[in-house]
Coordinates of C-alpha atoms and ligand atoms in Angstrom, one line a residue:
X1 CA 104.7 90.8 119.0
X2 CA 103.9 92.8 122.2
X3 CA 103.8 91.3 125.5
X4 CA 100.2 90.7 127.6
X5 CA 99.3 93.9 128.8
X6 CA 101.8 96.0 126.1
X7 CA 99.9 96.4 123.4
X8 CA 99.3 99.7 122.2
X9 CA 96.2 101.5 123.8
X10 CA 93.6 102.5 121.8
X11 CA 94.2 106.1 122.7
X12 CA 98.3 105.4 122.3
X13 CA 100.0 104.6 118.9
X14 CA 103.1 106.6 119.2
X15 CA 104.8 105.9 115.7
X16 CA 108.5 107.2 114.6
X17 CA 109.5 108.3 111.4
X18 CA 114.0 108.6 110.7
X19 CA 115.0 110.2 108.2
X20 CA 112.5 113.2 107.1
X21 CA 113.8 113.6 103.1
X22 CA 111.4 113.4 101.0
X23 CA 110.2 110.1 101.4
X24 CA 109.9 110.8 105.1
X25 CA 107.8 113.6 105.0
X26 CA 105.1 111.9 102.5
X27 CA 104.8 109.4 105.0
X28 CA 104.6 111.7 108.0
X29 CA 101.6 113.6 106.1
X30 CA 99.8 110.3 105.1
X31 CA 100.1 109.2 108.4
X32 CA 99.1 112.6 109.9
X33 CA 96.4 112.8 107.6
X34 CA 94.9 108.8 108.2
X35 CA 95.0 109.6 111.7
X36 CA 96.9 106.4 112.3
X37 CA 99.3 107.7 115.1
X38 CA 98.4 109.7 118.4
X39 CA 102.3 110.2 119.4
X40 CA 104.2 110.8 115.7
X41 CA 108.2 112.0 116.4
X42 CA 110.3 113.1 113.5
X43 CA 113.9 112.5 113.3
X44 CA 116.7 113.7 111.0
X45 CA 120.5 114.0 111.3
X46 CA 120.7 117.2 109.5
X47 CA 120.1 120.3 111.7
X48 CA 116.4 122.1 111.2
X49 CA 115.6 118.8 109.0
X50 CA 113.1 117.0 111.0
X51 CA 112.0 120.9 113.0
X52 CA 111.0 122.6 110.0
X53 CA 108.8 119.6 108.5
X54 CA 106.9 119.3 112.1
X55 CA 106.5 122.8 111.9
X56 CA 104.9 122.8 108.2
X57 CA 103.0 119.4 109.6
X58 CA 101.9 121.3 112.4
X59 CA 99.9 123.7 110.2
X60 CA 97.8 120.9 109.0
X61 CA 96.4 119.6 112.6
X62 CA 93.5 121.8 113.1
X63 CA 91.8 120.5 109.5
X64 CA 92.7 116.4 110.7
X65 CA 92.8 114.6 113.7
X66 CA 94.8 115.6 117.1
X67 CA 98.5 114.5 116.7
X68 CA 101.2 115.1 119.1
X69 CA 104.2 116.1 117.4
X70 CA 107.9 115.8 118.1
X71 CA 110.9 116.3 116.6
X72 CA 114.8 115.7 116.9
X73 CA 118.1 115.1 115.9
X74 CA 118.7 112.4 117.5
X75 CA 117.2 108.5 118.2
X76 CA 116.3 108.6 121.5
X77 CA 112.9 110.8 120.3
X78 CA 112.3 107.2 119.1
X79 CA 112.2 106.0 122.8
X80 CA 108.7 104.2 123.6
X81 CA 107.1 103.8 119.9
X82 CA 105.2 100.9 118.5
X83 CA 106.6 101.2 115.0
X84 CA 109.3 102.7 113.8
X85 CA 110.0 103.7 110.0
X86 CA 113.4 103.6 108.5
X87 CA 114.1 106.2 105.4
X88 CA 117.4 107.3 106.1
X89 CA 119.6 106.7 103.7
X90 CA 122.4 108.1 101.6
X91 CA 122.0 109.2 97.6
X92 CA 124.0 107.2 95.2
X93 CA 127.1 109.7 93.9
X94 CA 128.3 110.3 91.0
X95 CA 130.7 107.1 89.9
X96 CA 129.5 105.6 93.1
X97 CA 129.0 101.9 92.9
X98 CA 125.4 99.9 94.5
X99 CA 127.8 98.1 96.5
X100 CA 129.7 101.5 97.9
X101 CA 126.3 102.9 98.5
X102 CA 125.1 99.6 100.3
X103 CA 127.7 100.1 102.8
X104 CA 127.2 103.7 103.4
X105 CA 123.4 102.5 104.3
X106 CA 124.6 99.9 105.9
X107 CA 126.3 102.3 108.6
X108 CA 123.6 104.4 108.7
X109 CA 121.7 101.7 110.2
X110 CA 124.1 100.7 112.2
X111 CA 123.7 103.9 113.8
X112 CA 120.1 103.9 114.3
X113 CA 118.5 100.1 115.4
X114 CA 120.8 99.2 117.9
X115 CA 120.1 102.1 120.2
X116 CA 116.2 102.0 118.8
X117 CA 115.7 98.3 119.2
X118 CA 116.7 99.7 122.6
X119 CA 114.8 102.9 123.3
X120 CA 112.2 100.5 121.8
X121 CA 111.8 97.1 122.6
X122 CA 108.6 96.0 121.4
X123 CA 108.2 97.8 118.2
X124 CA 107.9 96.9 114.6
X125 CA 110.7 98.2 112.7
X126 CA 109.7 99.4 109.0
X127 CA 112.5 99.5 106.3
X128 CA 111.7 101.9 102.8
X129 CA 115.5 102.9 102.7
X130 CA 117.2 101.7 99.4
X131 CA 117.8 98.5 98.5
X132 CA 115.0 97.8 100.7
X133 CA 115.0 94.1 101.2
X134 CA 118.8 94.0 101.6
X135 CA 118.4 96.7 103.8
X136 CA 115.4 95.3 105.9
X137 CA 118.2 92.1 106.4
X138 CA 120.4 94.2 107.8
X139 CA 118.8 95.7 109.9
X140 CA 117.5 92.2 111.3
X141 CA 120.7 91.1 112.0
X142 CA 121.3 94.9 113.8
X143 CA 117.9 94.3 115.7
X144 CA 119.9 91.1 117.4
X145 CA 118.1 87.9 117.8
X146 CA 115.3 88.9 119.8
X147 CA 113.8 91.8 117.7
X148 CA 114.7 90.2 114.4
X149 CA 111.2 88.7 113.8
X150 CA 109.8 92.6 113.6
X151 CA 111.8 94.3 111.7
X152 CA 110.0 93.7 108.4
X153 CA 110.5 95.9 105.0
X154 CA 108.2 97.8 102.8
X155 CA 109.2 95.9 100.2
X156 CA 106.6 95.5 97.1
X157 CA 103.3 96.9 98.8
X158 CA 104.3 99.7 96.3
X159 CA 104.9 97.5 93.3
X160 CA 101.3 95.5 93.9
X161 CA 99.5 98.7 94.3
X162 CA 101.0 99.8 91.1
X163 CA 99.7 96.5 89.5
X164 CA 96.3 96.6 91.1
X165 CA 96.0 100.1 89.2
X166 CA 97.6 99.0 85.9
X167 CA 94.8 96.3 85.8
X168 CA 92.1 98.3 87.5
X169 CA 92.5 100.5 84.3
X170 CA 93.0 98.0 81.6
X171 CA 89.8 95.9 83.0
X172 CA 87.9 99.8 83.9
X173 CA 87.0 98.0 87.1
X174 CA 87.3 99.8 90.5
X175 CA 90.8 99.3 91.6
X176 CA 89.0 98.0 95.3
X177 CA 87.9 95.1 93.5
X178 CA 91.4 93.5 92.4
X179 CA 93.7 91.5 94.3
X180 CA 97.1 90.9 93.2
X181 CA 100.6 90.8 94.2
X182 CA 103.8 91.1 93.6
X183 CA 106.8 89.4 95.8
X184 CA 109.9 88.4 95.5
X185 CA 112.5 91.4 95.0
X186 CA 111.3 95.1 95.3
X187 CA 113.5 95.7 92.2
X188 CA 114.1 94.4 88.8
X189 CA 113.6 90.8 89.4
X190 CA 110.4 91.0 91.4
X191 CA 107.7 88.5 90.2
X192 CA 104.3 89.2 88.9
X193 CA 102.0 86.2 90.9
X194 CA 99.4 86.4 88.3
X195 CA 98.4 82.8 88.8
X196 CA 96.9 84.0 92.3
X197 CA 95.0 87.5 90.8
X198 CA 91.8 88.1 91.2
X199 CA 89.3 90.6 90.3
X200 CA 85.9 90.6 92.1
X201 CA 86.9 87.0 93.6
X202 CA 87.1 85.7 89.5
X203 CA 90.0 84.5 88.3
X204 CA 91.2 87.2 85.7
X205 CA 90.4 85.2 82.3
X206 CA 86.9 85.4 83.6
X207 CA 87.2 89.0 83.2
X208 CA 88.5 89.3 80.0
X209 CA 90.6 86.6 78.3
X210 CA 92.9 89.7 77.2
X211 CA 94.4 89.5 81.0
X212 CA 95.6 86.3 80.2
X213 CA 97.9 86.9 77.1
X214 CA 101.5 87.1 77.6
X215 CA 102.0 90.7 75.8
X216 CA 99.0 92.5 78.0
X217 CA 100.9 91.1 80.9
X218 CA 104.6 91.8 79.4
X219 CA 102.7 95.2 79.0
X220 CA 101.3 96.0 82.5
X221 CA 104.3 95.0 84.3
X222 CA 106.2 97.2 82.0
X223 CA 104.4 99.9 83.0
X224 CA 104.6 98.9 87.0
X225 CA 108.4 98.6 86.7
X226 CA 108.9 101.8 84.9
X227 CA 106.5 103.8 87.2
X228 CA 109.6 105.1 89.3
X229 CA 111.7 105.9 86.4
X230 CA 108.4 107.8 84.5
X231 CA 108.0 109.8 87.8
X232 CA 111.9 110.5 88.5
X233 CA 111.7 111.3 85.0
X234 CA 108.8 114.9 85.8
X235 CA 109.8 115.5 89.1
X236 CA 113.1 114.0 90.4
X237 CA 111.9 111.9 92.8
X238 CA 109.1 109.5 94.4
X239 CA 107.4 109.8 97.3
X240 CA 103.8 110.5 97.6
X241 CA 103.0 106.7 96.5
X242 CA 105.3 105.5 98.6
X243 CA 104.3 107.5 101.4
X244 CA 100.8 105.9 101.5
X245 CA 101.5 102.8 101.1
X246 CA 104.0 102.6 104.8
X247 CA 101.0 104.8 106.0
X248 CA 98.8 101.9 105.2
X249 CA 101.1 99.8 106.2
X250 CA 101.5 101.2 109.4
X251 CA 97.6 101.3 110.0
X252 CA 97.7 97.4 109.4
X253 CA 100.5 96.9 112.1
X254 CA 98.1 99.0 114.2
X255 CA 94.9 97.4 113.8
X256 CA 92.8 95.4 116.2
X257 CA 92.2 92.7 113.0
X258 CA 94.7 90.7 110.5
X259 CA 95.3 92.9 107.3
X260 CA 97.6 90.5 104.5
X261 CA 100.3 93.3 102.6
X262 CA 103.2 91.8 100.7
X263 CA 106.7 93.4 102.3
X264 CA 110.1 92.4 103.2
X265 CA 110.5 89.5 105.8
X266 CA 112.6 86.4 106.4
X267 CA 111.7 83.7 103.9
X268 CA 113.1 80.2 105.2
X269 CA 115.3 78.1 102.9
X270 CA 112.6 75.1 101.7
X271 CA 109.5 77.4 102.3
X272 CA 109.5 77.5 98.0
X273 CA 110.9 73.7 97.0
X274 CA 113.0 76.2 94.7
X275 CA 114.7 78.3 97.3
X276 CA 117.2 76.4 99.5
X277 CA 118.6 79.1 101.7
X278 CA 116.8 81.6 103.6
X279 CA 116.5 85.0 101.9
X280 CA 114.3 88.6 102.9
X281 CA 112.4 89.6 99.7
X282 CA 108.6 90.2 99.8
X283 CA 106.1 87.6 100.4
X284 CA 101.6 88.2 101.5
X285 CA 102.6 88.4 105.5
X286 CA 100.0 89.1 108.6
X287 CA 100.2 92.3 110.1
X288 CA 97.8 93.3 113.3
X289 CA 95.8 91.3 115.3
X290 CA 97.7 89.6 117.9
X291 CA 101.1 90.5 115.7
X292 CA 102.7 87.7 114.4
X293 CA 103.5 88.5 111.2
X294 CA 103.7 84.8 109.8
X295 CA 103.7 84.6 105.7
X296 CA 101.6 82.9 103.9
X297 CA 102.3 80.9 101.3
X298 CA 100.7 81.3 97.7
X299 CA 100.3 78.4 95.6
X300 CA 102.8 79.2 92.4
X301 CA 102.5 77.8 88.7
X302 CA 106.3 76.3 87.5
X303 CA 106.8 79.8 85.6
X304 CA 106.1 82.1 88.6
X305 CA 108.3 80.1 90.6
X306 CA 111.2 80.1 88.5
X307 CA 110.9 83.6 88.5
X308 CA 110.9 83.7 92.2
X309 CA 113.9 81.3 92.2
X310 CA 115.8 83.8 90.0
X311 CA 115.0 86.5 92.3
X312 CA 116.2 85.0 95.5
X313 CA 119.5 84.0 93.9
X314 CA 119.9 87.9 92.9
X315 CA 119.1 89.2 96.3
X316 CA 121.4 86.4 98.1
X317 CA 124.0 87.6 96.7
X318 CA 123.5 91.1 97.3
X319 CA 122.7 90.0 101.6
X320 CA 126.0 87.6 101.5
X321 CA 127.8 91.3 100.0
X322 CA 126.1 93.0 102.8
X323 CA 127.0 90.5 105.4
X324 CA 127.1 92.4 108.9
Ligands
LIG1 P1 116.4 112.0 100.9 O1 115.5 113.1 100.5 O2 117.9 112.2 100.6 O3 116.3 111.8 102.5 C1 117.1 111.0 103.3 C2 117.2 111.6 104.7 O4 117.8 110.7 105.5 C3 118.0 112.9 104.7 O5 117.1 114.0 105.2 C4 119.1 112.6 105.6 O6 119.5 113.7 106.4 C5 118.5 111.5 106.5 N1 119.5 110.7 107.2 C6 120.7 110.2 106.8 N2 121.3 109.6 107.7 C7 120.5 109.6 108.8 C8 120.6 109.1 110.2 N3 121.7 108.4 110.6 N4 119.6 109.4 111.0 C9 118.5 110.1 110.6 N5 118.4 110.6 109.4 C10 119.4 110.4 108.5 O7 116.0 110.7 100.3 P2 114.5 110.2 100.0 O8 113.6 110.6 101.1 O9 114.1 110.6 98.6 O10 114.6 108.6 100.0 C11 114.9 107.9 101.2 C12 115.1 106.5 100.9 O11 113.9 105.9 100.5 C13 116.1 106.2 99.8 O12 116.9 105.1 100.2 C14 115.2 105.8 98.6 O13 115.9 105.0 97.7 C15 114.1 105.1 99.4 N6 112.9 104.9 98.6 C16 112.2 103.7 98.9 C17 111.1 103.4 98.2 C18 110.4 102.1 98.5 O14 109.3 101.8 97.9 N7 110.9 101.3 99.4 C19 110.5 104.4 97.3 C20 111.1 105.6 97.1 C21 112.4 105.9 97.8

């Protein structure tokens, strides 16, 4: 992803966050927090946005690790960064439809990648705005031919994380000891890849046979898919989950060795026999090392890749609407 001699320094990781709502500023502290970033710049539109959270983040540098802090109103505070994370985005109004909200984001980006891809040549763009894998295609086509390839989208990190927990309970096994995913759509029709799942390097049945009946699985995903609405529900919102998890993410991107996270990229049409026409949904994808972010491929049963077929056709119509 960078070229011989660009990658980021050790003592360099200079990381930009646009868009400092709510969603923003969880990610700014987990990243503050990790210690991920040397160089972290915090951009807003609104006036005293971006200034008053680097002012509240500032507070909490003497109890973690030295951060140089920036923040603006405008892109160019981007300039020079290795990744750069995409929340800005507009609410949904009142008797506003997906599709009039999709284009409002869609301008929004508009405004931002072109001049970043810019002010930023070599870095990986990270897409969390709503609908994120939509969105994350979009902003591949903004990024133009040659930056496409690193413009990838949080995608379902979230939504596996939220599984690996829902099991880690049910099985009362550490939640470091599970491995599963979910791809496909960060939304409604994303696809449990239970075929693949793994707990302690066993095969789930091997844990308990419970795992493998379809109403304990009907009953975890229920509650992974509802964990947004539960939360909205309390407190209106969601971010501190979803703040880790692009803080993580961005400490993969960073890393010397190859860390595997399922997020948005560009799946080619033929890569599933199912899927004909290429699509962005989420899919296991290297991050770090030398950068290439290549997917890999999991090995589906017929169900799960129905399911996945179903999903594509959802999201490709929702990229042809958003056609820029
Ligand atoms: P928010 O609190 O309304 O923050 C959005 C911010 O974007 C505001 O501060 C705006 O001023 C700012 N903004 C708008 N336009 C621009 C621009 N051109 N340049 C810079 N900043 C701009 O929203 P919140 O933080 O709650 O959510 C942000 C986005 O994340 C939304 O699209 C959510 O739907 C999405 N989420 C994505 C999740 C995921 O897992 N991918 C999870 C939760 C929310």
């Amino acid at each position: 992803m960078y070229e011989d001699g660009e990658e980021p320094k050790n003592h360099v990781r200079r990381i930009s966050v646009v868009g400092m709502g709510r969603v923003g500023t969880a990610i700014a502290n987990a990243i503050a927090r990790r210690g991920t970033a040397t160089h972290l710049a915090l951009i807003d539109v609104q006036p005293n946005r971006a200034q008053s959270e680097a002012l509240d983040l500032q507070d909490t540098i003497p109890f973690l690790n030295p951060l140089q802090l920036t923040h603006s109103t405008e892109i160019s505070a981007s300039k020079g960064s290795h990744i750069i994370i995409i929340t800005a985005g507009a609410r949904q109004r009142p008797g506003e439809s997906r599709l009039d909200l999709l284009g409002r984001n869609v301008s929004i980006l508009s405004s931002i990648i072109p001049p970043a891809v810019k002010l930023s040549p070599n870095a990986v763009f990270l897409v969390v705005s709503n609908p994120c894998d939509v969105l994350t295609y979009v902003a591949a086509r903004l990024a133009g031919e040659k930056a496409a390839h690193r413009v990838i989208g949080s995608g379902t990190n979230l939504d596996s994380a939220r599984l690996v927990s829902a099991l880690s309970r049910r099985a009362d096994i550490a939640a470091r000891e599970v491995n599963a995913v979910i791809i496909g759509e960060h939304g409604d029709s994303s696809v449990a890849a239970w075929s693949i799942a793994t707990i302690s390097g066993l095969p789930l049945r091997a844990i308990s046979t419970d795992l493998e009946t379809e109403i304990i699985r009907e009953q975890l995903l229920r509650e992974v898919r509802g964990a947004a609405s539960e939360i909205i529900k309390y407190k209106g919102y969601t971010a501190t989950g979803v703040g880790e998890s692009c803080a993580d993410l961005a400490a993969c991107i960073l890393s010397g060795s190859i860390h595997v996270r399922p997020v948005t990229t560009r799946i080619p049409g033929g890569t599933f026999p199912v899927i004909t026409e290429s699509i962005y949904f989420s899919m296991p994808v290297r991050l770090g090392g030398s950068g290439d972010m290549g997917i890999l491929v999991p090995k589906l049963d017929e169900r799960e890749l129905a399911l996945l077929s179903k999903s594509a056709s959802v999201l490709l119509a929702a990229q042809q609407d958003a056609d820029v």
